[in-house]
Coordinates of C-alpha atoms in Angstrom, one line a residue:
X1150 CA -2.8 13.6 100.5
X1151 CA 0.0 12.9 103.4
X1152 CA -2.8 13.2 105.7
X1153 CA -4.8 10.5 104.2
X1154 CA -2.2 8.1 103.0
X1155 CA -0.2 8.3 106.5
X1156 CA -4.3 7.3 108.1
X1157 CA -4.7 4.2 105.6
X1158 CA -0.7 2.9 106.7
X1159 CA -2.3 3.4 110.0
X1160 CA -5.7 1.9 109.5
X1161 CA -3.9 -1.1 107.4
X1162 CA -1.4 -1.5 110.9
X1163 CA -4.0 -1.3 113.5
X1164 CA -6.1 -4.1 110.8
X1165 CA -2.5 -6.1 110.6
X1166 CA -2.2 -6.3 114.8
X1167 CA -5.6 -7.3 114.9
X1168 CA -5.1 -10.2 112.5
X1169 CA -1.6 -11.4 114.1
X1170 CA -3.1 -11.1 118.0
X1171 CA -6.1 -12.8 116.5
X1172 CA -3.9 -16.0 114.9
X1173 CA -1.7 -16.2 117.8
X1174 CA -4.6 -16.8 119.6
X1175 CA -6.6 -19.2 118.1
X1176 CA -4.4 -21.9 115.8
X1177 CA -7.7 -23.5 115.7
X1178 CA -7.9 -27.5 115.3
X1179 CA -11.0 -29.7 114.9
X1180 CA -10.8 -33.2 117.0
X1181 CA -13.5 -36.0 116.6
X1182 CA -14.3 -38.0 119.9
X1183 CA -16.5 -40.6 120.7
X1184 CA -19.4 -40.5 123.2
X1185 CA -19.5 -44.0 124.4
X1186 CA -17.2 -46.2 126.2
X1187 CA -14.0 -45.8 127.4
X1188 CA -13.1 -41.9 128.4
X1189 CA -15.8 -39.8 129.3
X1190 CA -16.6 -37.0 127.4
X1191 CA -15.8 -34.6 130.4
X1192 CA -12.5 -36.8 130.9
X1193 CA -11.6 -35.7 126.9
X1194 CA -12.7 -31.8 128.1
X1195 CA -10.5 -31.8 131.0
X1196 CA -7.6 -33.2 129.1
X1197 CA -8.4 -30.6 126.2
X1198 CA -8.7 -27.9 128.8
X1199 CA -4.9 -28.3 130.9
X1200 CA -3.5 -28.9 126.9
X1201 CA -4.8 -25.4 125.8
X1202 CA -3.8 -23.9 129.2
X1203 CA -0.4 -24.9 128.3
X1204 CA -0.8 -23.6 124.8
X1205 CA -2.7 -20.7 124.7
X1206 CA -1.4 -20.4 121.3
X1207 CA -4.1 -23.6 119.9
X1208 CA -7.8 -23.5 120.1
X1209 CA -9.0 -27.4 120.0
X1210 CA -12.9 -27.3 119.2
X1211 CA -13.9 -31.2 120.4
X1212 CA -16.3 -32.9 118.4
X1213 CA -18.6 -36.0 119.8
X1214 CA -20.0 -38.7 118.4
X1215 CA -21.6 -41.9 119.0
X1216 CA -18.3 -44.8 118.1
X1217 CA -21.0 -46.0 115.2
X1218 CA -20.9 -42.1 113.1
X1219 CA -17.2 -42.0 114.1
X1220 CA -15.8 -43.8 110.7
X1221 CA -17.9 -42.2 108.4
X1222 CA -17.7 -38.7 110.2
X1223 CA -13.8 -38.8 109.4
X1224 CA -14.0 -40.4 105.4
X1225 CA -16.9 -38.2 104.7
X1226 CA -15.4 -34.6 106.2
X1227 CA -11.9 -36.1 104.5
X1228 CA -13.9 -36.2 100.9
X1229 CA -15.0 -33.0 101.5
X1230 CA -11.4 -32.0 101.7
X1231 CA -11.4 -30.1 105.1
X1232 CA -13.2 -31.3 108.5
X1233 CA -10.5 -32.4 111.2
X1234 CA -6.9 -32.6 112.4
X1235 CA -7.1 -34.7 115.0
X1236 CA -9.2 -38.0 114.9
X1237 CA -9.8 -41.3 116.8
X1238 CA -9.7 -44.2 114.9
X1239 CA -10.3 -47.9 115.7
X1240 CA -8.2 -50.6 115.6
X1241 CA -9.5 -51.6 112.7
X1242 CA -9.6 -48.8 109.9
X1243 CA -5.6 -48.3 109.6
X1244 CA -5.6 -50.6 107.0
X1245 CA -8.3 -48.7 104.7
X1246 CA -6.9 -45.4 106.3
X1247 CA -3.3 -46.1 105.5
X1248 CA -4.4 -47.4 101.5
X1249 CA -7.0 -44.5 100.8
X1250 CA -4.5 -41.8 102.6
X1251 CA -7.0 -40.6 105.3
X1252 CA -4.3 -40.6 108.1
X1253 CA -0.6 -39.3 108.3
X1254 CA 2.0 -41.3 108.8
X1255 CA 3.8 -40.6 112.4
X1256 CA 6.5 -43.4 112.2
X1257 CA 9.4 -40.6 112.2
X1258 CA 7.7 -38.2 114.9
X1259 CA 7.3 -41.3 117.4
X1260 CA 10.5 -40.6 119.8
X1261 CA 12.4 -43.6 121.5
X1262 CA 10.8 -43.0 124.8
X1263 CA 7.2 -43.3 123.1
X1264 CA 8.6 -46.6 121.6
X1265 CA 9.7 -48.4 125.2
X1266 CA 7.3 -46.7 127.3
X1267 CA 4.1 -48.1 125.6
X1268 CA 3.1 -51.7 125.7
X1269 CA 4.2 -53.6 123.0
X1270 CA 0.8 -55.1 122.2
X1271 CA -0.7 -51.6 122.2
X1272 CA 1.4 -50.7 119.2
X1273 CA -0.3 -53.0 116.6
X1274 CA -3.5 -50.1 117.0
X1275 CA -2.2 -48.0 114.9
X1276 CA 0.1 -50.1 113.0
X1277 CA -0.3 -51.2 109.3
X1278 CA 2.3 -52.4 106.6
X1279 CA 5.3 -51.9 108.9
X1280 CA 4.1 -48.0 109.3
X1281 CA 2.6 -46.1 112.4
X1282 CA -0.6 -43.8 111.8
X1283 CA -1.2 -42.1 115.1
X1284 CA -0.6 -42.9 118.8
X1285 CA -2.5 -45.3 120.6
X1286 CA -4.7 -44.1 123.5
X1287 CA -7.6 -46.5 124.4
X1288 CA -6.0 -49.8 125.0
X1289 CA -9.2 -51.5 125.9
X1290 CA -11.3 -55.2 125.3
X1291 CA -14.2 -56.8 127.1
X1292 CA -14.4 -58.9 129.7
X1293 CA -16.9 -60.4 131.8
X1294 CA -18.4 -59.1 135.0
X1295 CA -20.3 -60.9 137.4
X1296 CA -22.7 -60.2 140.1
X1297 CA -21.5 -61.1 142.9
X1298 CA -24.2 -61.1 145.5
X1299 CA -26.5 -62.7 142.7
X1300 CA -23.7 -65.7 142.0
X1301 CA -23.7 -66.1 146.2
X1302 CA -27.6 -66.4 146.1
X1303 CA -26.8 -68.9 143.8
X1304 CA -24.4 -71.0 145.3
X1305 CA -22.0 -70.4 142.6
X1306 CA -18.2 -70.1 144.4
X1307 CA -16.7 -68.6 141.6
X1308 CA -17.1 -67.3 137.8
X1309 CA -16.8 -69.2 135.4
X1310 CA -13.6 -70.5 133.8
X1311 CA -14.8 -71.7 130.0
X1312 CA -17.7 -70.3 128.4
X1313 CA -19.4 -73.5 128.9
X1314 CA -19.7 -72.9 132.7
X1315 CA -21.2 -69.8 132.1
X1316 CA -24.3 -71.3 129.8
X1317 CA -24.3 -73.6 133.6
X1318 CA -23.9 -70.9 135.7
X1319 CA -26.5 -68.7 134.3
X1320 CA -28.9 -71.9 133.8
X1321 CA -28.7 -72.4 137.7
X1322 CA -29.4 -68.4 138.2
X1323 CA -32.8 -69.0 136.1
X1324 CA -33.7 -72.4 137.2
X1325 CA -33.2 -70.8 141.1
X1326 CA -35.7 -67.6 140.0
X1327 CA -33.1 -64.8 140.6
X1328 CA -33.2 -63.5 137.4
X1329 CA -35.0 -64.7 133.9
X1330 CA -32.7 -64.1 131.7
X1331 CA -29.0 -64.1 133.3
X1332 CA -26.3 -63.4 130.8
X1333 CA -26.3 -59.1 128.7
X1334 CA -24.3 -58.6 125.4
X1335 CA -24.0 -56.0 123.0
X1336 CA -25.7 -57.7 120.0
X1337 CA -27.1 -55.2 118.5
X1338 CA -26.7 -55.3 114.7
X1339 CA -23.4 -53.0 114.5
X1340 CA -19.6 -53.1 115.8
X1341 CA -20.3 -54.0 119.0
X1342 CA -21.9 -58.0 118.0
X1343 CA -18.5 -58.1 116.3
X1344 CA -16.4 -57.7 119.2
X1345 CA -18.7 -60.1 121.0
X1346 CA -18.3 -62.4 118.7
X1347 CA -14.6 -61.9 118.4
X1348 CA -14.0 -62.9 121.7
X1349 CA -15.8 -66.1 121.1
X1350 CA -13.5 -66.7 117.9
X1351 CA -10.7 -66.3 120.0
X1352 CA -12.1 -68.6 122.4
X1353 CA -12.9 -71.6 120.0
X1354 CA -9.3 -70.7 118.0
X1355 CA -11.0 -69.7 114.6
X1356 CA -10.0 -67.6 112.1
X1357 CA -10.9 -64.9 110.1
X1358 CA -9.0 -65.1 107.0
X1359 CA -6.7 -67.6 105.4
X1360 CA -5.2 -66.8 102.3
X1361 CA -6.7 -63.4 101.6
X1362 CA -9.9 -65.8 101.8
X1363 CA -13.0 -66.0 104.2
X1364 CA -12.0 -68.8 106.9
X1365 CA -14.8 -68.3 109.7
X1366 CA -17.2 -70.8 108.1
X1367 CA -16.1 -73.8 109.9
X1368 CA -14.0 -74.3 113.1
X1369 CA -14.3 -71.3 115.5
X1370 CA -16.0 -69.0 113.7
X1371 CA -19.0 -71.3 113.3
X1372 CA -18.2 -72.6 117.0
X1373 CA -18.2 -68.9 118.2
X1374 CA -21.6 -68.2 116.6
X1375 CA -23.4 -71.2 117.1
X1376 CA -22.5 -70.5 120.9
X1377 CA -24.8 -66.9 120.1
X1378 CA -27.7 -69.0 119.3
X1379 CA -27.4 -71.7 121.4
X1380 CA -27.2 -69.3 124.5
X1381 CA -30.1 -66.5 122.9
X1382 CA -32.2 -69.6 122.1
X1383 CA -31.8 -71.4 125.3
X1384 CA -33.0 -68.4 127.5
X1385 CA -30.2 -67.4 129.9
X1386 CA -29.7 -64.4 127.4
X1387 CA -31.7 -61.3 127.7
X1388 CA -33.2 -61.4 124.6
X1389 CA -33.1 -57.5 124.2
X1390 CA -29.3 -58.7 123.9
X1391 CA -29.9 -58.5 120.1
X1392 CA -31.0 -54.7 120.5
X1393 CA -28.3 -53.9 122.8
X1394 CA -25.3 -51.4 122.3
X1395 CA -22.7 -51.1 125.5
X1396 CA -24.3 -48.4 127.2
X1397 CA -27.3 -50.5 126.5
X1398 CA -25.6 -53.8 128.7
X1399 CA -24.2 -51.3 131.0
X1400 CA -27.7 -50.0 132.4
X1401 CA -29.2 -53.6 132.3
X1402 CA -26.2 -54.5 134.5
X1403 CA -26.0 -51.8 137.1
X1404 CA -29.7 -52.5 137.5
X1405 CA -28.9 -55.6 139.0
X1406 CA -30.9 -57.0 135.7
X1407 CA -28.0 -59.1 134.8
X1408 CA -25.6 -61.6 136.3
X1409 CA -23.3 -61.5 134.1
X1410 CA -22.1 -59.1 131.1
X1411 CA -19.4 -58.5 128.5
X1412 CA -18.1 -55.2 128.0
X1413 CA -15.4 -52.3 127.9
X1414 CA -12.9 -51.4 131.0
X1415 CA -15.2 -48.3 131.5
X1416 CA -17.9 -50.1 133.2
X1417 CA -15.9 -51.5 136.1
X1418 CA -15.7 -47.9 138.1
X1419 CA -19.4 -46.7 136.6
X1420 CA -20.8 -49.9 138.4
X1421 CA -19.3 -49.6 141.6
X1422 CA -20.1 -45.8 141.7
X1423 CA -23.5 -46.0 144.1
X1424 CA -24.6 -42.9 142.2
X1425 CA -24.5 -44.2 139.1
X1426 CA -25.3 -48.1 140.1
X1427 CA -28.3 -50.3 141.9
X1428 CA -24.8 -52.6 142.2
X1429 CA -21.9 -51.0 143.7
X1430 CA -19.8 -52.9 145.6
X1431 CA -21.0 -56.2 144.1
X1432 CA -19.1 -55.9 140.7
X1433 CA -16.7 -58.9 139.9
X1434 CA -14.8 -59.1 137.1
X1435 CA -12.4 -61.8 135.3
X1436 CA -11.2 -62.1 131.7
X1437 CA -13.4 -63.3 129.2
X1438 CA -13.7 -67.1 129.3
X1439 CA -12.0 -69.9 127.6
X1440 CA -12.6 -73.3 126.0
X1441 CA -11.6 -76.4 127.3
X1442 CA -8.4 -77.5 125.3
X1443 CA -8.5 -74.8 123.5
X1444 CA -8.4 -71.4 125.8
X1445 CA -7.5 -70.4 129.1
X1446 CA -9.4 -66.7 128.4
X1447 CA -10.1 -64.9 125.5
X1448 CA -10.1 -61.0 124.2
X1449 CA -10.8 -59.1 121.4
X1450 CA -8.6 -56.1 120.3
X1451 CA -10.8 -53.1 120.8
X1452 CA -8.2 -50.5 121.6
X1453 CA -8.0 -47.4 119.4
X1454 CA -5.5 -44.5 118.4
X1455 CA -5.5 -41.0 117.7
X1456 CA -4.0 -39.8 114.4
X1457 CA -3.4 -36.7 112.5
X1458 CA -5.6 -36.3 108.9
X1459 CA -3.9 -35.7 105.4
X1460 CA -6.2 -32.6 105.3
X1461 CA -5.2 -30.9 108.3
X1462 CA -3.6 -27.9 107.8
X1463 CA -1.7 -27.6 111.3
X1464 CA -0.2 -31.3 111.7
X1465 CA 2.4 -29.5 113.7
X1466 CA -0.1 -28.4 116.7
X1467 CA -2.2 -31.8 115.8
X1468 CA 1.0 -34.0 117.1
X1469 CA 1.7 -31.8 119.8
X1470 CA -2.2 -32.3 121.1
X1471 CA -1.9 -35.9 120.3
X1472 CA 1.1 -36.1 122.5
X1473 CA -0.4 -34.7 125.4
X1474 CA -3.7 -36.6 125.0
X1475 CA -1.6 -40.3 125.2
X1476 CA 1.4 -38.9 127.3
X1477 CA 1.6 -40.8 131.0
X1478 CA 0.5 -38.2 133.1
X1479 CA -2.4 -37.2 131.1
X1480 CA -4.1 -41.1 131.0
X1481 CA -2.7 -41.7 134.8
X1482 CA -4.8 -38.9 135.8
X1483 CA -7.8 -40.5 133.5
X1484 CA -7.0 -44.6 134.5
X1485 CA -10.3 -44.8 135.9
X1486 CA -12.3 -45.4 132.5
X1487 CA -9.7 -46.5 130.3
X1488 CA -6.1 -48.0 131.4
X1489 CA -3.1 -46.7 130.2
X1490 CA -0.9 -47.0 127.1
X1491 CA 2.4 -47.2 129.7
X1492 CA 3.6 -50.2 131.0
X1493 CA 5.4 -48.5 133.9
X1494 CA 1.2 -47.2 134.5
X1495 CA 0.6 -50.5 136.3
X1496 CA 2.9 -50.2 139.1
X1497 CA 1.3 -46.7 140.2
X1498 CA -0.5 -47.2 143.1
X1499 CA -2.6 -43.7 142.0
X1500 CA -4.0 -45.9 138.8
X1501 CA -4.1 -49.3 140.8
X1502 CA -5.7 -48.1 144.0
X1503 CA -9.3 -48.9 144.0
X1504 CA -9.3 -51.6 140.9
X1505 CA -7.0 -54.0 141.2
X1506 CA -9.5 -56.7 140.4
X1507 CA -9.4 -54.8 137.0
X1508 CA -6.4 -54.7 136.7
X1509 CA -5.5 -58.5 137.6
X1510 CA -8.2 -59.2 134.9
X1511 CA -6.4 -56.9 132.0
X1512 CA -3.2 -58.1 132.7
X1513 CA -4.5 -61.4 131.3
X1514 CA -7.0 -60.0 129.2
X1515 CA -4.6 -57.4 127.3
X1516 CA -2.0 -60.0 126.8
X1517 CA -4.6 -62.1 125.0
X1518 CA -6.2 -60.0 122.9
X1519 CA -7.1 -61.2 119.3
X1520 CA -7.6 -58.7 116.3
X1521 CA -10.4 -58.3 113.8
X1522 CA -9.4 -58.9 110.3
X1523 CA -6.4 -56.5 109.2
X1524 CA -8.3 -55.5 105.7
X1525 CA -8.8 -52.7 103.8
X1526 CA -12.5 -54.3 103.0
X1527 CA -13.1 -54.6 107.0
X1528 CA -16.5 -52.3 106.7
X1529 CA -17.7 -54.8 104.2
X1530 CA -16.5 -58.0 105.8
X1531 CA -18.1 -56.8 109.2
X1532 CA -21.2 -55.0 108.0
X1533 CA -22.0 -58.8 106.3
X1534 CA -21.2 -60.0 109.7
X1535 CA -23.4 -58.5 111.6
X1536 CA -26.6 -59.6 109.4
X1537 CA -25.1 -63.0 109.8
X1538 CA -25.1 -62.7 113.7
X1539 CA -28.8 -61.1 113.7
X1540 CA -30.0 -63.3 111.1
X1541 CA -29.0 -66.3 113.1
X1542 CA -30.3 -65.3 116.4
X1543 CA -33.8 -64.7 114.9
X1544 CA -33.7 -68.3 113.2
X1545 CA -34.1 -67.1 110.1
X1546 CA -31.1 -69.1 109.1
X1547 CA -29.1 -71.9 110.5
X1548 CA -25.4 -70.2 111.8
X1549 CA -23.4 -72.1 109.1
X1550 CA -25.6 -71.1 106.1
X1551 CA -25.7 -67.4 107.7
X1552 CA -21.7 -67.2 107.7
X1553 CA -21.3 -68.6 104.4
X1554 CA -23.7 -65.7 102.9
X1555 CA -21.5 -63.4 105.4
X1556 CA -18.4 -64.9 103.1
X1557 CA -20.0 -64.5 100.1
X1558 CA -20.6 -61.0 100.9
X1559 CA -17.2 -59.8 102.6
X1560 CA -15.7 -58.4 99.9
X1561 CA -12.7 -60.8 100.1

């Protein structure tokens, strides 16, 4: 009877080491990523990696999708009431994530080093009704880059200032038989046409909403889209454009396919890499044009945060993997594909060296950056959006009647 109990404390002590070695070593959190722009997804590994090596206490299993499955990934796994700790959000979804309680709030855990470290404009990421949801990490929005040895060619001295001199420029690129169709967007119907079209709205001063009420029918936001058509119809847009996610513009562009092309930070360095690129070495880029009397450039906010979910059960280890993912060392090391959150960043020659022209262009680009609509409805507002936008290029209906359905569709 000794015998036997004395082996079952023993057994039950051997089982109980097991278990504590075991959840010493693997505090296990879930992370959702994005496979697109911005950060590669052996950048995010790498970062992952030297966090884990300095915690060998937390297991972070890394999750990738593409940036269109990433909001529904994190509200359907939160539904489900498990899924992830750590997620990346866009700029636009702390509004619905704040009001449905998908995200923690992180105002208290946000030191005073955090607060005057990080650009001021990169703040307003992860920022909704005076409260902080995450950190942000990807401060990011498109600009245009050029070809430079096709604008040469073409007589062309320099890009263009307004987005009316890029409808010329690209005109005398086709009328000359460099390319047919100049000018590669991300039209495709999804996020991406938004920004694009964004950055136009910025451009031609619209708005969004006025009043809790749709205010894109008219002034810039019919400017903006009428500009789409006018420059899909006319020819000096690829007219794939309409088919065309990032990656999509990216390819078309390094090609040499394209003169000119809106899109994400990350394509600067993946263009001028010769194995990567048909172009590198011939990659210009400048802020997204203005409009005469209106603009000097224009931007669209397309930055994004990392934040810790209401259902995770180790928010502890979540913060402390968030705070390593956005500290400065970690993106300094990573500048190449996104820029960093730290204004101090900018004056390191190890982020600067090799793309200052990037930098000269987000320096303007970052400080003009215009949001999407703050709404809790924004998946409704822009899902009716972007049938306007495809509707419109196809002709199917004139750009004013298209954004007035959009309207009457938005939710608002």
């Amino acid at each position: 009877m000794l015998k036997s109990t004395r082996n079952a404390l023993l057994g039950a002590a051997l089982v109980g080491l097991s278990f504590s070695g075991q959840a010493y070593a693997e505090t296990t959190l879930n992370a959702l990523f994005m496979a697109q722009a911005a950060y590669s997804e052996a950048d995010v590994r790498a970062m992952t990696e030297a966090f884990t090596k300095a915690n060998p206490d937390v297991k972070v299993n890394l999750e990738f999708v593409p940036y269109e499955g990433l909001h529904d990934k994190t509200v359907l796994a939160q539904g489900s009431g498990g899924g992830y700790d750590v997620v990346l959000f866009d700029v636009i979804w702390p509004a619905e994530y704040a009001t449905n309680k998908v995200l923690v709030d992180v105002t208290d855990r946000i030191t005073d080093e955090m607060k005057s470290g990080v650009l001021p404009g990169a703040w307003t990421t992860v920022e909704y009704d005076g409260k902080r949801y995450g950190m942000p990490w990807i401060l990011d929005t498109k600009y245009l880059f050029y070809n430079k040895e096709i604008l040469e060619k073409a007589g062309i001295t320099a890009p263009p200032k307004t987005w009316d001199e890029l409808a010329e420029q690209a005109k005398t690129i086709k009328d000359k038989g460099l390319l047919a169709t100049p000018i590669a967007w991300s039209w495709s119907q999804a996020e991406a046409a938004i920004c694009d079209y964004t950055t136009l709205v910025s451009a031609y001063g619209g708005k969004f909403i006025e009043g809790g009420k749709p205010a894109f029918t008219a002034g810039g936001g019919l400017d903006a889209l009428n500009y789409m058509v006018s420059s899909y119809t006319s020819g000096i847009t690829n007219p794939n454009s309409k088919e065309f996610l990032e990656e999509d513009v990216r390819k078309v562009f390094q090609n040499g396919e394209a003169a000119f092309a809106l899109n994400w930070t990350y394509m600067y360095n993946l263009a001028n890499d010769p194995k990567e690129s048909k172009v590198a070495g011939k990659v210009g880029v400048v802020p997204a044009p203005g409009v005469a009397g209106k603009s000097e450039v224009s931007a669209v906010n397309g930055s994004m945060g990392l934040g810790i979910t209401s259902t995770s059960q180790h928010p502890e280890e979540a913060w402390k993997y968030i705070v390593h993912m956005t500290s400065q060392p970690t993106q300094n090391a990573y500048a190449k594909l996104s820029l960093p959150i730290w204004a101090s960043s900018y004056e390191d020659p190890n982020v600067t060296k090799g793309q200052e022209e990037m930098i000269a262009a987000a320096k303007l680009g970052l400080a003009a950056m215009y949001p999407r609509p703050t709404t809790p409805k924004y998946q409704e507002l822009s899902t009716a959006l972007q049938q306007a936008i495809q509707e419109a290029l196809l002709g199917q209906t004139s750009a004013e009647d298209a954004l007035k359905t959009a309207a009457e569709n938005s939710g608002l």
